[in-house]
mmCIF file of C-alpha atoms in Angstrom:
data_model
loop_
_atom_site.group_PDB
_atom_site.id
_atom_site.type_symbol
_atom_site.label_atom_id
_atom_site.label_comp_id
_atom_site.label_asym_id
_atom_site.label_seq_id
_atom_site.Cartn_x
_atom_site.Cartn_y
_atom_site.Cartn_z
ATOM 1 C CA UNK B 191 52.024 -37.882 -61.077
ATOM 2 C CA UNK B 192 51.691 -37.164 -57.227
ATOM 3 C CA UNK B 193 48.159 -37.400 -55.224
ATOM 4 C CA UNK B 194 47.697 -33.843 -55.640
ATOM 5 C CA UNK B 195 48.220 -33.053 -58.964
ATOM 6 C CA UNK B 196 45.778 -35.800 -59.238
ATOM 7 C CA UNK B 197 43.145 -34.318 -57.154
ATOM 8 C CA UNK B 198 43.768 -30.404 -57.925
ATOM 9 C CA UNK B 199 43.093 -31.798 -62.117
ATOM 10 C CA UNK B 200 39.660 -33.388 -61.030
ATOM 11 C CA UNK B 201 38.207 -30.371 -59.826
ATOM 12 C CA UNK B 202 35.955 -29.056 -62.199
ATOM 13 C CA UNK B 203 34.176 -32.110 -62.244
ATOM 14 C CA UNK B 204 33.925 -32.257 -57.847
ATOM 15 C CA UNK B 205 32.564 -28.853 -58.025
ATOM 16 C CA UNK B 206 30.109 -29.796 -60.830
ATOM 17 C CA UNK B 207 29.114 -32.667 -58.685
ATOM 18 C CA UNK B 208 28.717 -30.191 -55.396
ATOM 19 C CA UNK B 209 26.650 -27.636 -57.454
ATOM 20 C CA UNK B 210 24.159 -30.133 -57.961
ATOM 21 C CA UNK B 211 23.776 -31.397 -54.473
ATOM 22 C CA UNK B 212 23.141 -27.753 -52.938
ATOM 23 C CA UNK B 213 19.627 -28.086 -52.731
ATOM 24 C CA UNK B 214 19.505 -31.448 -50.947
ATOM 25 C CA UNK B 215 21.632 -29.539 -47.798
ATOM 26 C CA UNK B 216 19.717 -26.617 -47.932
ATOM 27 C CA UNK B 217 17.911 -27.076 -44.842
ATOM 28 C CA UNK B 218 21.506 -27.730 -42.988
ATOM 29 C CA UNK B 219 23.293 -24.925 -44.261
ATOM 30 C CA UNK B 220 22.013 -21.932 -42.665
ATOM 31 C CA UNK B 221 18.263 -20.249 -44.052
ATOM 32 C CA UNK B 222 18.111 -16.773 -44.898
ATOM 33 C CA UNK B 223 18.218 -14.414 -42.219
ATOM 34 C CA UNK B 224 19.945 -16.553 -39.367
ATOM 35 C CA UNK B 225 23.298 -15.593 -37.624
ATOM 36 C CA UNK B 226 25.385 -18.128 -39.090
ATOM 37 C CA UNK B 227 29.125 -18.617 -38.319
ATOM 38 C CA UNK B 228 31.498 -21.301 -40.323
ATOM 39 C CA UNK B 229 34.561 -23.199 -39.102
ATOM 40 C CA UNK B 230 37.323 -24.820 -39.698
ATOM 41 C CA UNK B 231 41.509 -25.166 -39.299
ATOM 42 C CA UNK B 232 44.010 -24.332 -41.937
ATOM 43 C CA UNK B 233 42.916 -24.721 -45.615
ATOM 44 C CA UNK B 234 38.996 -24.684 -44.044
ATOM 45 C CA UNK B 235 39.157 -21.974 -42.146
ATOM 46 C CA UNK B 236 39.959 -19.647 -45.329
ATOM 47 C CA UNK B 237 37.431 -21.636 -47.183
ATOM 48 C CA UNK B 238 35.307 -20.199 -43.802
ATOM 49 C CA UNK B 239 36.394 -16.698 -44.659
ATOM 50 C CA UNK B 240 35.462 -16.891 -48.136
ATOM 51 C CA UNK B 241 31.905 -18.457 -47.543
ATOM 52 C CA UNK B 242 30.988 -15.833 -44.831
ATOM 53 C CA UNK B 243 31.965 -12.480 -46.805
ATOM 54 C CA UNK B 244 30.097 -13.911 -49.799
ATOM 55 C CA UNK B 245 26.885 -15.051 -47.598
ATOM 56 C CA UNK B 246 26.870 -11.390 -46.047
ATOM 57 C CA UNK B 247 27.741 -10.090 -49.457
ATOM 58 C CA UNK B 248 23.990 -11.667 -50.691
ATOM 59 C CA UNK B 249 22.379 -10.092 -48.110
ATOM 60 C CA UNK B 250 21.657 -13.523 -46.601
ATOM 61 C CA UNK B 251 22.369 -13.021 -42.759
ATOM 62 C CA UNK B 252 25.358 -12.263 -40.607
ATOM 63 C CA UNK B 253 27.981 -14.716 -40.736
ATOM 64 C CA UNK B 254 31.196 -14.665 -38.685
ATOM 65 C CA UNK B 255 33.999 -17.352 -39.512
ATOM 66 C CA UNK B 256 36.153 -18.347 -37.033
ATOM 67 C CA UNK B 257 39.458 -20.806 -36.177
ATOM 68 C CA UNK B 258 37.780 -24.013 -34.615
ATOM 69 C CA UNK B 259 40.033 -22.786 -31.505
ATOM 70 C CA UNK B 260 39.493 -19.547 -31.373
ATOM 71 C CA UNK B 261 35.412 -19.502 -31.553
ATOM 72 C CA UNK B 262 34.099 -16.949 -28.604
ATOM 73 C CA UNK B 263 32.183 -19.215 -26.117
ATOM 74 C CA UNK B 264 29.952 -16.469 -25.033
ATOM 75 C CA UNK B 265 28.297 -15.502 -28.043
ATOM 76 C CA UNK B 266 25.396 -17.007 -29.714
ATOM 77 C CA UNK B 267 24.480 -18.146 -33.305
ATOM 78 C CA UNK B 268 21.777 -19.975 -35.202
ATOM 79 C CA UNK B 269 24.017 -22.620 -36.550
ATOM 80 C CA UNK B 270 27.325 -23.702 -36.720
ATOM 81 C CA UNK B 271 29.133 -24.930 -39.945
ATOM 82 C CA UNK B 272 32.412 -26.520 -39.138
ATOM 83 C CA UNK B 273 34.175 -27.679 -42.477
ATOM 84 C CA UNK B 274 36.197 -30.398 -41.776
ATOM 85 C CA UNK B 275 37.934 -33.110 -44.489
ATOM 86 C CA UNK B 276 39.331 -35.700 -42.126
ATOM 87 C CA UNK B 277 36.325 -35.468 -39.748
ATOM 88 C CA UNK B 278 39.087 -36.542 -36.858
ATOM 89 C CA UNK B 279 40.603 -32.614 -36.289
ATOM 90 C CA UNK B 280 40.750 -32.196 -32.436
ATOM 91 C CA UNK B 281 39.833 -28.376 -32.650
ATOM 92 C CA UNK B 282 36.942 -28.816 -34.687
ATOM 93 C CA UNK B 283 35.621 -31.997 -32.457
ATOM 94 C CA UNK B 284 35.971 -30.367 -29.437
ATOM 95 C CA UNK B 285 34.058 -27.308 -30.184
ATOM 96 C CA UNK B 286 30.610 -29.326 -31.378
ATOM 97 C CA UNK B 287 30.565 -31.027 -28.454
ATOM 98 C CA UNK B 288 30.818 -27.562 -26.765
ATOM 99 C CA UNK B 289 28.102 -26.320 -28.853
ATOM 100 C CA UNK B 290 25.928 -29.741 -28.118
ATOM 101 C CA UNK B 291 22.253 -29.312 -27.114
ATOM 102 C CA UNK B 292 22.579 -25.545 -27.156
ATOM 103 C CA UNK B 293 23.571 -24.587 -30.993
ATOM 104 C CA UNK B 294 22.652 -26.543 -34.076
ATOM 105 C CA UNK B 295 25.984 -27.827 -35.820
ATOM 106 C CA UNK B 296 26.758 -28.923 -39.353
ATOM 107 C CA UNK B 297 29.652 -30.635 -40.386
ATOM 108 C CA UNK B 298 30.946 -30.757 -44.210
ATOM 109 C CA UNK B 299 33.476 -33.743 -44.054
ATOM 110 C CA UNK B 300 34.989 -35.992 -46.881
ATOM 111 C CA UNK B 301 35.144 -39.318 -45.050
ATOM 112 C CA UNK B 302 31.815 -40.886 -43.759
ATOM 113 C CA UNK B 303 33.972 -43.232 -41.085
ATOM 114 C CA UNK B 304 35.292 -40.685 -38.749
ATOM 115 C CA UNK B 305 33.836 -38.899 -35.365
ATOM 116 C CA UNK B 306 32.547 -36.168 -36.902
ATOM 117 C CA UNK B 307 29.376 -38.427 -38.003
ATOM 118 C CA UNK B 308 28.034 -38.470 -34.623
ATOM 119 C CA UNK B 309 29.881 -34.904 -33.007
ATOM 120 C CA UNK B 310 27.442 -33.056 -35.566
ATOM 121 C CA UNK B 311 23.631 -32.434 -35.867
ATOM 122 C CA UNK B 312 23.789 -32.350 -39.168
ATOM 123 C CA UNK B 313 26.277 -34.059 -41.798
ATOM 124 C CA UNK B 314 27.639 -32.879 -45.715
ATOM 125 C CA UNK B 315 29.403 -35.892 -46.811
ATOM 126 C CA UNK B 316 31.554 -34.991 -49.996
ATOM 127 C CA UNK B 317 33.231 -38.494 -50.444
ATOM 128 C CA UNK B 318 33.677 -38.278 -53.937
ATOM 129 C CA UNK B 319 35.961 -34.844 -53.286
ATOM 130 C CA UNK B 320 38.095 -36.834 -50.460
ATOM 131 C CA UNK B 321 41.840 -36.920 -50.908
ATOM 132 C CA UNK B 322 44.927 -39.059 -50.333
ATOM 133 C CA UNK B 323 47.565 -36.150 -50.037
ATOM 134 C CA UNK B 324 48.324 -34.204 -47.084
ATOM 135 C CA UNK B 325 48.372 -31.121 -48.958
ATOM 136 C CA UNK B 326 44.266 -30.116 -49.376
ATOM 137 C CA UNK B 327 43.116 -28.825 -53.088
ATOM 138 C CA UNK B 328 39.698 -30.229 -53.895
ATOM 139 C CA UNK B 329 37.805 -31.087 -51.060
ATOM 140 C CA UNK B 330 38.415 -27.415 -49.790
ATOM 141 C CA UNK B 331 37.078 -25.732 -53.332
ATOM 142 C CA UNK B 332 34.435 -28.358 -53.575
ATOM 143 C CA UNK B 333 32.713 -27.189 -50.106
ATOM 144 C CA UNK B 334 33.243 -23.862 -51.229
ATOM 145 C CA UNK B 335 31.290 -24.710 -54.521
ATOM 146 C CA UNK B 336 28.625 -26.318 -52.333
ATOM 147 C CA UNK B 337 28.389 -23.049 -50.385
ATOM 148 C CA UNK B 338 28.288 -21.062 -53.359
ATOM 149 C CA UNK B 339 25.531 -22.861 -55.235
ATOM 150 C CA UNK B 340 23.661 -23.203 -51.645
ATOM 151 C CA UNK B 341 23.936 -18.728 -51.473
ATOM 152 C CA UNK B 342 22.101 -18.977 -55.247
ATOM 153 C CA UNK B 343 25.545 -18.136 -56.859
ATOM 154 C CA UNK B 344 25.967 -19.454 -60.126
ATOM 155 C CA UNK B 345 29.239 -21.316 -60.172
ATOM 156 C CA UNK B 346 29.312 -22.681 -64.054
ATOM 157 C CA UNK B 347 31.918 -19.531 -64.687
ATOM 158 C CA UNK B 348 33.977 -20.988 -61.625
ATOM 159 C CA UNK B 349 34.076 -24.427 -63.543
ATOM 160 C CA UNK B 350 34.717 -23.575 -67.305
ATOM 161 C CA UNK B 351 37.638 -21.241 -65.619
ATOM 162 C CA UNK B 352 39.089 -23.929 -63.594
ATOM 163 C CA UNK B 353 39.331 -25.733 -66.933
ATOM 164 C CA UNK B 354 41.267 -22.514 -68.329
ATOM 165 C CA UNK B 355 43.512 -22.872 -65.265
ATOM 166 C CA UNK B 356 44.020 -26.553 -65.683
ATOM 167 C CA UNK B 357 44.672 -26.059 -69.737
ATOM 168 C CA UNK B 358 46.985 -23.112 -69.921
ATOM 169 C CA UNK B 359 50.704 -23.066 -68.901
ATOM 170 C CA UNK B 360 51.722 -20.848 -66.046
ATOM 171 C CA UNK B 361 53.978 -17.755 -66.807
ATOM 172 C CA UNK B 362 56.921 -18.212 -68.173
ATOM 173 C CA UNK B 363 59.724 -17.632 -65.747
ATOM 174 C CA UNK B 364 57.395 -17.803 -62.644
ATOM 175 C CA UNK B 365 58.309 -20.974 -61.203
ATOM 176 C CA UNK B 366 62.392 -19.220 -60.456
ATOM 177 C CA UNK B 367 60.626 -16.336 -58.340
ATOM 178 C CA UNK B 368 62.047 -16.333 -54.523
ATOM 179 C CA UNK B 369 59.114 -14.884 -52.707
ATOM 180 C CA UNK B 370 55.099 -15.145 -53.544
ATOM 181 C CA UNK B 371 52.290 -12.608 -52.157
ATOM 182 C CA UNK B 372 49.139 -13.594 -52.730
ATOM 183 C CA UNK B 373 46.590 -10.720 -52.585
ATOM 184 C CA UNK B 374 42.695 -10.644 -52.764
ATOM 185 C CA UNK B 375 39.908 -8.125 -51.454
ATOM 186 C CA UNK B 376 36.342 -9.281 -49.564
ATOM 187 C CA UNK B 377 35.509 -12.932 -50.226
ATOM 188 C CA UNK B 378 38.861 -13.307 -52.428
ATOM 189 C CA UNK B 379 40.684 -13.003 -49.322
ATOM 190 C CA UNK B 380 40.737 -15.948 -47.682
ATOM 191 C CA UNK B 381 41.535 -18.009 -50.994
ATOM 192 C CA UNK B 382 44.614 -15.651 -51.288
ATOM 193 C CA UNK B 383 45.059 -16.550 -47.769
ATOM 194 C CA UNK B 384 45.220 -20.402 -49.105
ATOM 195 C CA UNK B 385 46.988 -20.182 -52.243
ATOM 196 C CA UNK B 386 50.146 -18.935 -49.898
ATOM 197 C CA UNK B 387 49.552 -21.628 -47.618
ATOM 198 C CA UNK B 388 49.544 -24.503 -50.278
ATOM 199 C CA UNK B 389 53.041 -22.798 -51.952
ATOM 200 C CA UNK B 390 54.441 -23.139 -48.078
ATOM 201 C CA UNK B 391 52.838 -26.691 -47.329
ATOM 202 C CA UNK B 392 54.233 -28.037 -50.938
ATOM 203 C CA UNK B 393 57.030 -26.273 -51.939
ATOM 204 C CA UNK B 394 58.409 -24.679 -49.023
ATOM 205 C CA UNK B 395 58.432 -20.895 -50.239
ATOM 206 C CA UNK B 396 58.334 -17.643 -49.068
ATOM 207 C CA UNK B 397 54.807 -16.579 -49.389
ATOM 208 C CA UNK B 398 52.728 -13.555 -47.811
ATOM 209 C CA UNK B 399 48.725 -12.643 -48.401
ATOM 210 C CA UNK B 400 47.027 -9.231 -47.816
ATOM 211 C CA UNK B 401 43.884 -7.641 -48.548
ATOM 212 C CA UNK B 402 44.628 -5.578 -51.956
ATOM 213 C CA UNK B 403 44.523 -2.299 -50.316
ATOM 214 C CA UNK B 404 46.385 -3.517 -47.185
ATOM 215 C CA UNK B 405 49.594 -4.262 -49.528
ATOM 216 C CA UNK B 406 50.726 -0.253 -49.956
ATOM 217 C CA UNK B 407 50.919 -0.049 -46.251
ATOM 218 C CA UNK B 408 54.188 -1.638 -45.775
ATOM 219 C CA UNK B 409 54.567 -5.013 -47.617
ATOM 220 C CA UNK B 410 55.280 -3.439 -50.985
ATOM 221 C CA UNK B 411 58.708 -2.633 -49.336
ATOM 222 C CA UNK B 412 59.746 -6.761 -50.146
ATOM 223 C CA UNK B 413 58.555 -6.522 -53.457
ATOM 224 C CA UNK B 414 61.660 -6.250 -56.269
ATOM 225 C CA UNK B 415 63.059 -8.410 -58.776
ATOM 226 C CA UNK B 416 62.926 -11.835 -58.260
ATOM 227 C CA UNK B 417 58.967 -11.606 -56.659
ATOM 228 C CA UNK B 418 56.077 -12.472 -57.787
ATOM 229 C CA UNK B 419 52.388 -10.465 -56.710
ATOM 230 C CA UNK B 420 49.344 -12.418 -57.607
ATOM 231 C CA UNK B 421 45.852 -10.559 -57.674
ATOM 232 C CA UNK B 422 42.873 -12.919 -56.831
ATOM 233 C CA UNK B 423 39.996 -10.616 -58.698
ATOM 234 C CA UNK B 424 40.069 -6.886 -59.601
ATOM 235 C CA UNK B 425 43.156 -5.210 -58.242
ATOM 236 C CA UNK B 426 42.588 -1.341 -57.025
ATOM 237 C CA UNK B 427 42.815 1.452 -59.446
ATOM 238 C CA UNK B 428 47.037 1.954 -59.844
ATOM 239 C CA UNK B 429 48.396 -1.402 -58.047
ATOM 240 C CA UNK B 430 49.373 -3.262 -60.431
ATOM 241 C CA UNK B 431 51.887 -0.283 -61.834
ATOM 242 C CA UNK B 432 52.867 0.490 -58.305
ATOM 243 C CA UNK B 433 53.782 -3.253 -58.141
ATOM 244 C CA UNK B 434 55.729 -3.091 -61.777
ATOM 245 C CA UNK B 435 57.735 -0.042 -60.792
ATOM 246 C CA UNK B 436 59.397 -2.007 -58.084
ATOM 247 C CA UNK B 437 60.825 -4.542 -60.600
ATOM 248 C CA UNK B 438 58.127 -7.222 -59.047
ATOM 249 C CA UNK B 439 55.906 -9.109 -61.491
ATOM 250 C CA UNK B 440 52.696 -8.577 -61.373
ATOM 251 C CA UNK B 441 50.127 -11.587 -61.844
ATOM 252 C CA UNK B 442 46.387 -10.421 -63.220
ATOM 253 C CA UNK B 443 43.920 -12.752 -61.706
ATOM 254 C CA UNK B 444 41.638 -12.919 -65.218
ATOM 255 C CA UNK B 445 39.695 -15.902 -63.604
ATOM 256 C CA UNK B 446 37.312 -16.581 -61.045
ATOM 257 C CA UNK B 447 39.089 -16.154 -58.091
ATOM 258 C CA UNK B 448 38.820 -20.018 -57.398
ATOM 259 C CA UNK B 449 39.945 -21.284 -60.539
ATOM 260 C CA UNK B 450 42.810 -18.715 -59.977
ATOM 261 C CA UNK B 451 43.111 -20.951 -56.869
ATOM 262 C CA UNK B 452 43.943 -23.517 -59.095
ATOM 263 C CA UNK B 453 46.118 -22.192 -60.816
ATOM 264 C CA UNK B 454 48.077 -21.321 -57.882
ATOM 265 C CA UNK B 455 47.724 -25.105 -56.385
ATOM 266 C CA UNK B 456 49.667 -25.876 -60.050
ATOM 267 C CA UNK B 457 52.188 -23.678 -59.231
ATOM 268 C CA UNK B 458 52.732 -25.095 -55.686
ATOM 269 C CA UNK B 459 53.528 -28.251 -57.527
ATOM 270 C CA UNK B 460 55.701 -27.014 -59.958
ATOM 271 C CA UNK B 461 57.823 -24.778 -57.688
ATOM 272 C CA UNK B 462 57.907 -28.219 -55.494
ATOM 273 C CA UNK B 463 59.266 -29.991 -58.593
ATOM 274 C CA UNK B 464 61.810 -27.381 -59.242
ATOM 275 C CA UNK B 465 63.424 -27.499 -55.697
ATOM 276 C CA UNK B 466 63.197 -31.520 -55.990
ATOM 277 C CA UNK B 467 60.884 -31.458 -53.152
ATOM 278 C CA UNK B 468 57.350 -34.578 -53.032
ATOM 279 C CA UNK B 469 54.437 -32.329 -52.761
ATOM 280 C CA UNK B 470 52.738 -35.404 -51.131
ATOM 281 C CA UNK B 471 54.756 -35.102 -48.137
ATOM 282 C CA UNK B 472 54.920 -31.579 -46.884
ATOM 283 C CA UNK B 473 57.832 -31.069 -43.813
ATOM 284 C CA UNK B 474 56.218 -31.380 -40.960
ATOM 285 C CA UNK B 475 52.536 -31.922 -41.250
ATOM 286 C CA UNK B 476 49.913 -35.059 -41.099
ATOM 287 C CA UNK B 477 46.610 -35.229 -43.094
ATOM 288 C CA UNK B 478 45.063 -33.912 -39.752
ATOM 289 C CA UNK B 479 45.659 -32.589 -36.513
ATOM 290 C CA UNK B 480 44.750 -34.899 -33.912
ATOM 291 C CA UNK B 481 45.859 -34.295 -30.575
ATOM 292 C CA UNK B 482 46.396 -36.518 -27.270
ATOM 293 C CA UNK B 483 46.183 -35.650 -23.656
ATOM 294 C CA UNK B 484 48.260 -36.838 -21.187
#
């Protein structure tokens, strides 16, 4: 069994774990009513996505999220939550010690041994959610969780369904499909965003994500036999039969959309098994972006 397969299996018990600690950050993670934005690169920043439509979405505050590189320098928030599992990404270092002495920072990070520790104000240590692969699966859903429970969002349905996802086989004839599109709509964006980055890190596929209702205007035209559409939460009113008649199969997401997360980390695997490929060792890529001047 690989590191990830490992890690993406001990989920429900990280986010268990992450529930339970929400009120001991709750001072650090942005109070009701401040302008909060959250940070991060790849796999965090749609975990960023995802925790700032659902903290607007509660009616907690406005909350922007944001690339570490791409944050706009002139404008002004209450806190910053950069969400960061190595705790050594150069993006996400440089911009605390930007925001130093003018902005509050907070830093969720995995490994208590790494820069971050003294680049934030505040620190979220997740240890026990830490990972050996490159390929990120639990540390990214167990911030989420953390984020979730810290917004007063109950997430014991998240964790019995990301024991569904972890019990049940995938669809039969799923794994052959030649192209993936993930699709979600408000917070289930961003993990649709992720589940087609973790089928590209592991398994090297073709995989596109859209917002629901962004997915008539133009990129049904690659959907046909031999592609897969996966709906993270309620699909719009005729999609799903709009997606059929092409000859595309259509996935319901029936779970939470982060256990459906899971279940498309599981397929990442298995389409990486299929095509012979080590989903520990995606082409290309190192457990963090660190990067050197000259």
């Amino acid at each position: 069994m690989s590191h990830v397969e490992r890690e993406l299996s001990s989920q429900p018990e990280c986010w268990e774990r992450a529930a339970a600690l929400s009120a001991e950050y709750r001072d650090v993670l942005g109070a009701p009513d401040e302008r909060l934005a959250v940070v991060g690169c790849g796999t965090s920043y749609f975990m960023a996505q995802a925790v700032a439509c659902l903290r607007e979405g509660t009616g907690l505050g406005e909350t922007d999220a944001f690339a570490a590189s791409e944050f706009p320098a002139g404008r002004r928030y209450d806190r910053v939550v950069a969400l960061t599992r190595s705790g050594t990404t150069t993006e996400v270092l440089d911009l605390l010690a930007q925001l130093r002495g003018r902005t509050p920072t907070t830093a969720i990070t995995a490994d208590p041994d790494t820069p971050v520790m003294a680049a934030a104000d505040d620190l979220v240590v997740l240890a026990f959610a830490d990972e050996k692969s490159v390929v990120q699966t639990r540390f990214a859903t167990t911030a989420l969780t953390l984020l979730r429970a810290h917004l007063g969002l109950s997430t014991s349905k998240a964790v019995a369904d990301a024991r569904t996802a972890l019990a049940e086989p995938l669809p039969d004839g799923l794994v052959d499909c030649a192209q993936f599109t993930f699709l979600g709509s408000g917070w289930s964006n961003g993990l649709a965003q992720e589940a087609a980055l973790k089928m590209r890190e592991a398994s090297l596929s073709w995989t596109e994500a859209y917002p629901a209702m962004e997915y008539r205007h133009g990129p049904i035209s690659i959907s046909t036999a031999n592609t897969a559409t996966w709906m993270f939460g309620n699909a719009p009113a005729g999609l799903a039969e709009q997606v059929e008649a092409t000859g595309a199969r259509w996935i319901e997401g029936r779970l939470d959309p982060l256990a459906e997360l899971v279940r498309a980390q599981r397929l990442a695997v298995a389409v990486a098994a299929a095509r012979g490929l080590d989903p520990d060792r995606p082409r290309h890529l190192t457990r963090s972006v660190v990067l050197t001047t000259s």
